C-alpha positions as a printed NumPy array, in Angstrom:
array([[-12.374,  12.695, -18.731],
       [-12.388,  10.728, -15.491],
       [-15.232,   8.527, -16.751],
       [-13.228,   7.456, -19.806],
       [-10.302,   6.378, -17.596],
       [-12.403,   4.531, -15.032],
       [-12.226,   0.731, -15.017],
       [-15.278,  -1.055, -13.629],
       [-14.97 ,  -2.14 , -10.018],
       [-15.202,  -5.88 ,  -9.408],
       [-16.403,  -7.219,  -6.082],
       [-15.833, -10.848,  -5.178],
       [-19.021, -12.741,  -4.343],
       [-17.162, -14.793,  -1.711],
       [-14.09 , -14.284,   0.49 ],
       [-10.839, -14.669,  -1.459],
       [ -8.816, -17.5  ,   0.068],
       [ -5.237, -16.329,  -0.426],
       [ -2.643, -19.088,  -0.24 ],
       [  0.724, -20.153,  -1.579],
       [  3.112, -17.53 ,  -2.945],
       [  1.783, -13.949,  -3.065],
       [  3.119, -11.096,  -5.214],
       [  2.531,  -7.674,  -3.641],
       [  3.148,  -5.043,  -6.331],
       [  3.058,  -1.404,  -5.256],
       [  4.633,   1.904,  -6.242],
       [  6.796,   2.782,  -3.262],
       [  7.844,   0.651,  -0.296],
       [  9.806,  -2.486,  -1.183],
       [ 10.293,  -3.742,   2.36 ],
       [  7.993,  -5.897,   4.446],
       [  5.434,  -3.728,   6.254],
       [  2.225,  -4.413,   8.176],
       [  0.376,  -5.618,   5.052],
       [  3.231,  -7.967,   4.167],
       [  3.289,  -9.267,   7.751],
       [ -0.481,  -9.8  ,   7.773],
       [ -0.239, -11.793,   4.549],
       [  2.561, -13.929,   5.979],
       [  0.4  , -14.623,   9.02 ],
       [ -2.486, -15.773,   6.797],
       [ -3.013, -19.524,   6.974],
       [ -1.777, -21.198,   3.789],
       [  0.454, -18.331,   2.588],
       [  4.05 , -19.529,   2.161],
       [  5.8  , -16.378,   0.904],
       [  5.232, -12.733,  -0.01 ],
       [  7.256, -11.067,  -2.761],
       [  7.173,  -7.269,  -2.513],
       [  7.888,  -5.543,  -5.838],
       [  8.095,  -1.819,  -6.626],
       [  7.463,   0.   ,  -9.917],
       [ 11.199,   0.061, -10.592],
       [ 11.251,  -3.726, -10.591],
       [ 13.13 ,  -4.098,  -7.316],
       [ 11.765,  -6.995,  -5.29 ],
       [ 12.383,  -9.049,  -2.159],
       [ 10.713, -12.27 ,  -1.089],
       [  9.832, -12.797,   2.572],
       [  9.062, -16.   ,   4.462],
       [  8.471, -16.949,   8.087],
       [ 10.878, -19.773,   8.86 ],
       [ 12.356, -21.555,  11.886],
       [ 15.085, -19.431,  13.459],
       [ 17.656, -22.12 ,  12.642],
       [ 17.115, -21.648,   8.879],
       [ 20.182, -20.088,   7.202],
       [ 19.753, -16.903,   5.193],
       [ 19.378, -13.147,   5.452],
       [ 17.163, -11.896,   8.269],
       [ 14.817,  -8.931,   8.001],
       [ 12.459,  -6.948,  10.205],
       [  8.961,  -5.64 ,   9.625],
       [  8.377,  -1.912,   9.269],
       [  5.959,  -0.607,  11.874],
       [  6.162,  -3.613,  14.171],
       [  8.007,  -2.838,  17.395],
       [  7.932,  -3.701,  21.055],
       [  4.954,  -2.428,  23.008],
       [  5.376,   0.247,  25.623],
       [  5.171,  -0.958,  29.205],
       [  1.831,   0.49 ,  30.174],
       [ -1.67 ,  -0.637,  30.998],
       [ -3.738,  -1.906,  28.08 ],
       [ -6.495,   0.533,  27.105],
       [ -9.238,  -0.835,  24.836],
       [-10.248,   2.721,  23.868],
       [ -6.773,   3.421,  22.491],
       [ -7.208,   3.973,  18.709],
       [ -3.976,   2.03 ,  18.164],
       [ -5.128,  -0.943,  20.267],
       [ -5.689,  -3.265,  17.261],
       [ -2.251,  -2.396,  15.856],
       [ -0.631,  -2.932,  19.242],
       [ -2.314,  -6.333,  19.535],
       [ -0.946,  -7.346,  16.131],
       [  2.505,  -6.118,  17.101],
       [  2.348,  -8.163,  20.29 ],
       [  1.311, -11.29 ,  18.373],
       [  4.114, -10.779,  15.844],
       [  6.74 , -10.197,  18.535],
       [  5.556, -13.275,  20.423],
       [  5.92 , -15.39 ,  17.292],
       [  9.425, -14.039,  16.645],
       [ 10.423, -14.81 ,  20.235],
       [  9.27 , -18.411,  19.94 ],
       [ 11.862, -19.603,  17.459],
       [ 10.65 , -17.97 ,  14.233],
       [ 12.466, -15.559,  11.914],
       [ 11.618, -13.379,   8.916],
       [ 13.769, -14.556,   6.011],
       [ 14.523, -12.207,   3.094],
       [ 15.7  , -13.5  ,  -0.288],
       [ 15.862, -12.388,  -3.912],
       [ 14.212, -15.432,  -5.479],
       [ 10.957, -14.895,  -7.373],
       [  8.507, -17.779,  -6.958],
       [  5.61 , -17.943,  -9.404],
       [  2.73 , -16.217,  -7.604],
       [ -0.584, -17.899,  -6.997],
       [ -2.137, -14.487,  -6.368],
       [ -1.081, -10.925,  -7.192],
       [ -2.125,  -7.929,  -5.12 ],
       [ -1.461,  -4.735,  -7.098],
       [ -1.66 ,  -1.324,  -5.434],
       [ -1.616,   1.794,  -7.628],
       [ -1.142,   5.366,  -6.447],
       [ -0.044,   7.744,  -9.181],
       [ -0.901,   9.403, -12.518],
       [ -3.761,   7.715, -14.365],
       [ -2.265,   8.776, -17.705],
       [  1.319,   7.692, -18.493],
       [  3.824,  10.551, -18.833],
       [  1.246,  13.067, -17.6  ],
       [  2.683,  16.206, -16.043],
       [  1.961,  15.872, -12.327],
       [  0.219,  18.647, -10.418],
       [ -0.733,  18.13 ,  -6.803],
       [ -3.453,  19.753,  -4.74 ],
       [ -1.05 ,  22.455,  -3.561],
       [ -2.07 ,  25.985,  -4.412],
       [ -0.589,  27.855,  -7.383],
       [ -1.775,  30.483,  -9.848],
       [ -2.636,  28.084, -12.684],
       [ -6.268,  27.63 , -13.699],
       [ -5.526,  24.229, -15.246],
       [ -6.706,  21.105, -13.422],
       [ -4.185,  18.536, -12.321],
       [ -3.517,  15.374, -14.283],
       [ -5.903,  12.563, -13.285],
       [ -4.675,  10.608, -10.268],
       [ -5.502,   6.939,  -9.763],
       [ -5.613,   4.915,  -6.558],
       [ -6.508,   1.274,  -7.061],
       [ -6.386,  -2.172,  -5.495],
       [ -6.534,  -5.22 ,  -7.766],
       [ -6.285,  -8.897,  -6.84 ],
       [ -5.711, -11.471,  -9.593],
       [ -5.135, -15.212,  -9.518],
       [ -2.438, -17.268, -11.253],
       [ -4.451, -17.183, -14.476],
       [ -4.602, -13.349, -14.305],
       [ -8.342, -13.409, -13.69 ],
       [ -9.401, -10.317, -11.758],
       [-10.971, -11.389,  -8.469],
       [-11.332,  -7.904,  -6.983],
       [-10.784,  -4.373,  -8.243],
       [-11.544,  -1.086,  -6.532],
       [-10.293,   2.254,  -7.809],
       [-10.638,   5.986,  -7.248],
       [ -9.896,   8.558,  -9.955],
       [ -9.554,  12.199,  -8.994],
       [ -8.245,  15.573, -10.126],
       [ -7.506,  18.822,  -8.317],
       [ -9.154,  21.862,  -9.893],
       [ -9.405,  25.515,  -8.828],
       [-12.233,  26.02 ,  -6.35 ],
       [-15.399,  27.708,  -7.592],
       [-15.809,  30.549,  -6.917],
       [-12.11 ,  31.367,  -7.085],
       [-10.539,  31.65 ,  -3.663],
       [ -7.021,  32.571,  -2.658],
       [ -5.45 ,  29.844,  -0.6  ],
       [ -2.102,  29.227,   1.035],
       [  0.158,  26.228,   1.479],
       [  3.65 ,  25.321,   2.564],
       [  5.623,  26.013,   5.681],
       [  8.114,  28.574,   6.896],
       [ 10.601,  27.843,   4.112],
       [  8.192,  27.389,   1.172],
       [  5.029,  29.311,   2.064],
       [  3.051,  30.42 ,  -0.986],
       [ -0.271,  31.884,  -2.088],
       [ -2.313,  30.755,  -5.068],
       [ -5.743,  29.676,  -6.209],
       [ -7.238,  27.253,  -3.707],
       [ -7.941,  23.814,  -5.172],
       [-10.506,  21.168,  -4.436],
       [-10.453,  17.477,  -5.173],
       [-12.959,  16.157,  -7.707],
       [-13.633,  12.434,  -7.923]])
């Protein structure tokens, strides 16, 4: 079943030079996060429009602080703690990016948010949900059903203005009862439950 739903992965033979207006389509977060900020910091990129599955979208630009318009902030980018830099810190790369972003914002730049929708030169589509439309969802949490979950798809696709696929990577998976059957547990104090343990396939 998973094989029939799998689209072939496409790997670009050369680095993809993103530029101009970028559409970032994804299922959940509609605000500007670390990925949005990284795109805005990419040389040649003029705007990033973040669009959710429900069609809600916002367009973000880095502009001079004197530019009129609605200001926004980036999720996950905050001031660094006042402590000694530690190169072995697993968050060191993120902290360095945060510092660079904060420095830029302090030097007369601002993150402008608007509702216009420029024609994208590139589209980055992120999928994370049922691979079959209208499929009844079933997560990896334990229950007493012997049925596998509906196929779940995670994918990243980059297309250009002509809708040519430049890169596509995807993972299809299901959760099925473990073999041999094992009793598992999930939940917390308020929703603890027993059921057949499940394992991820794919």
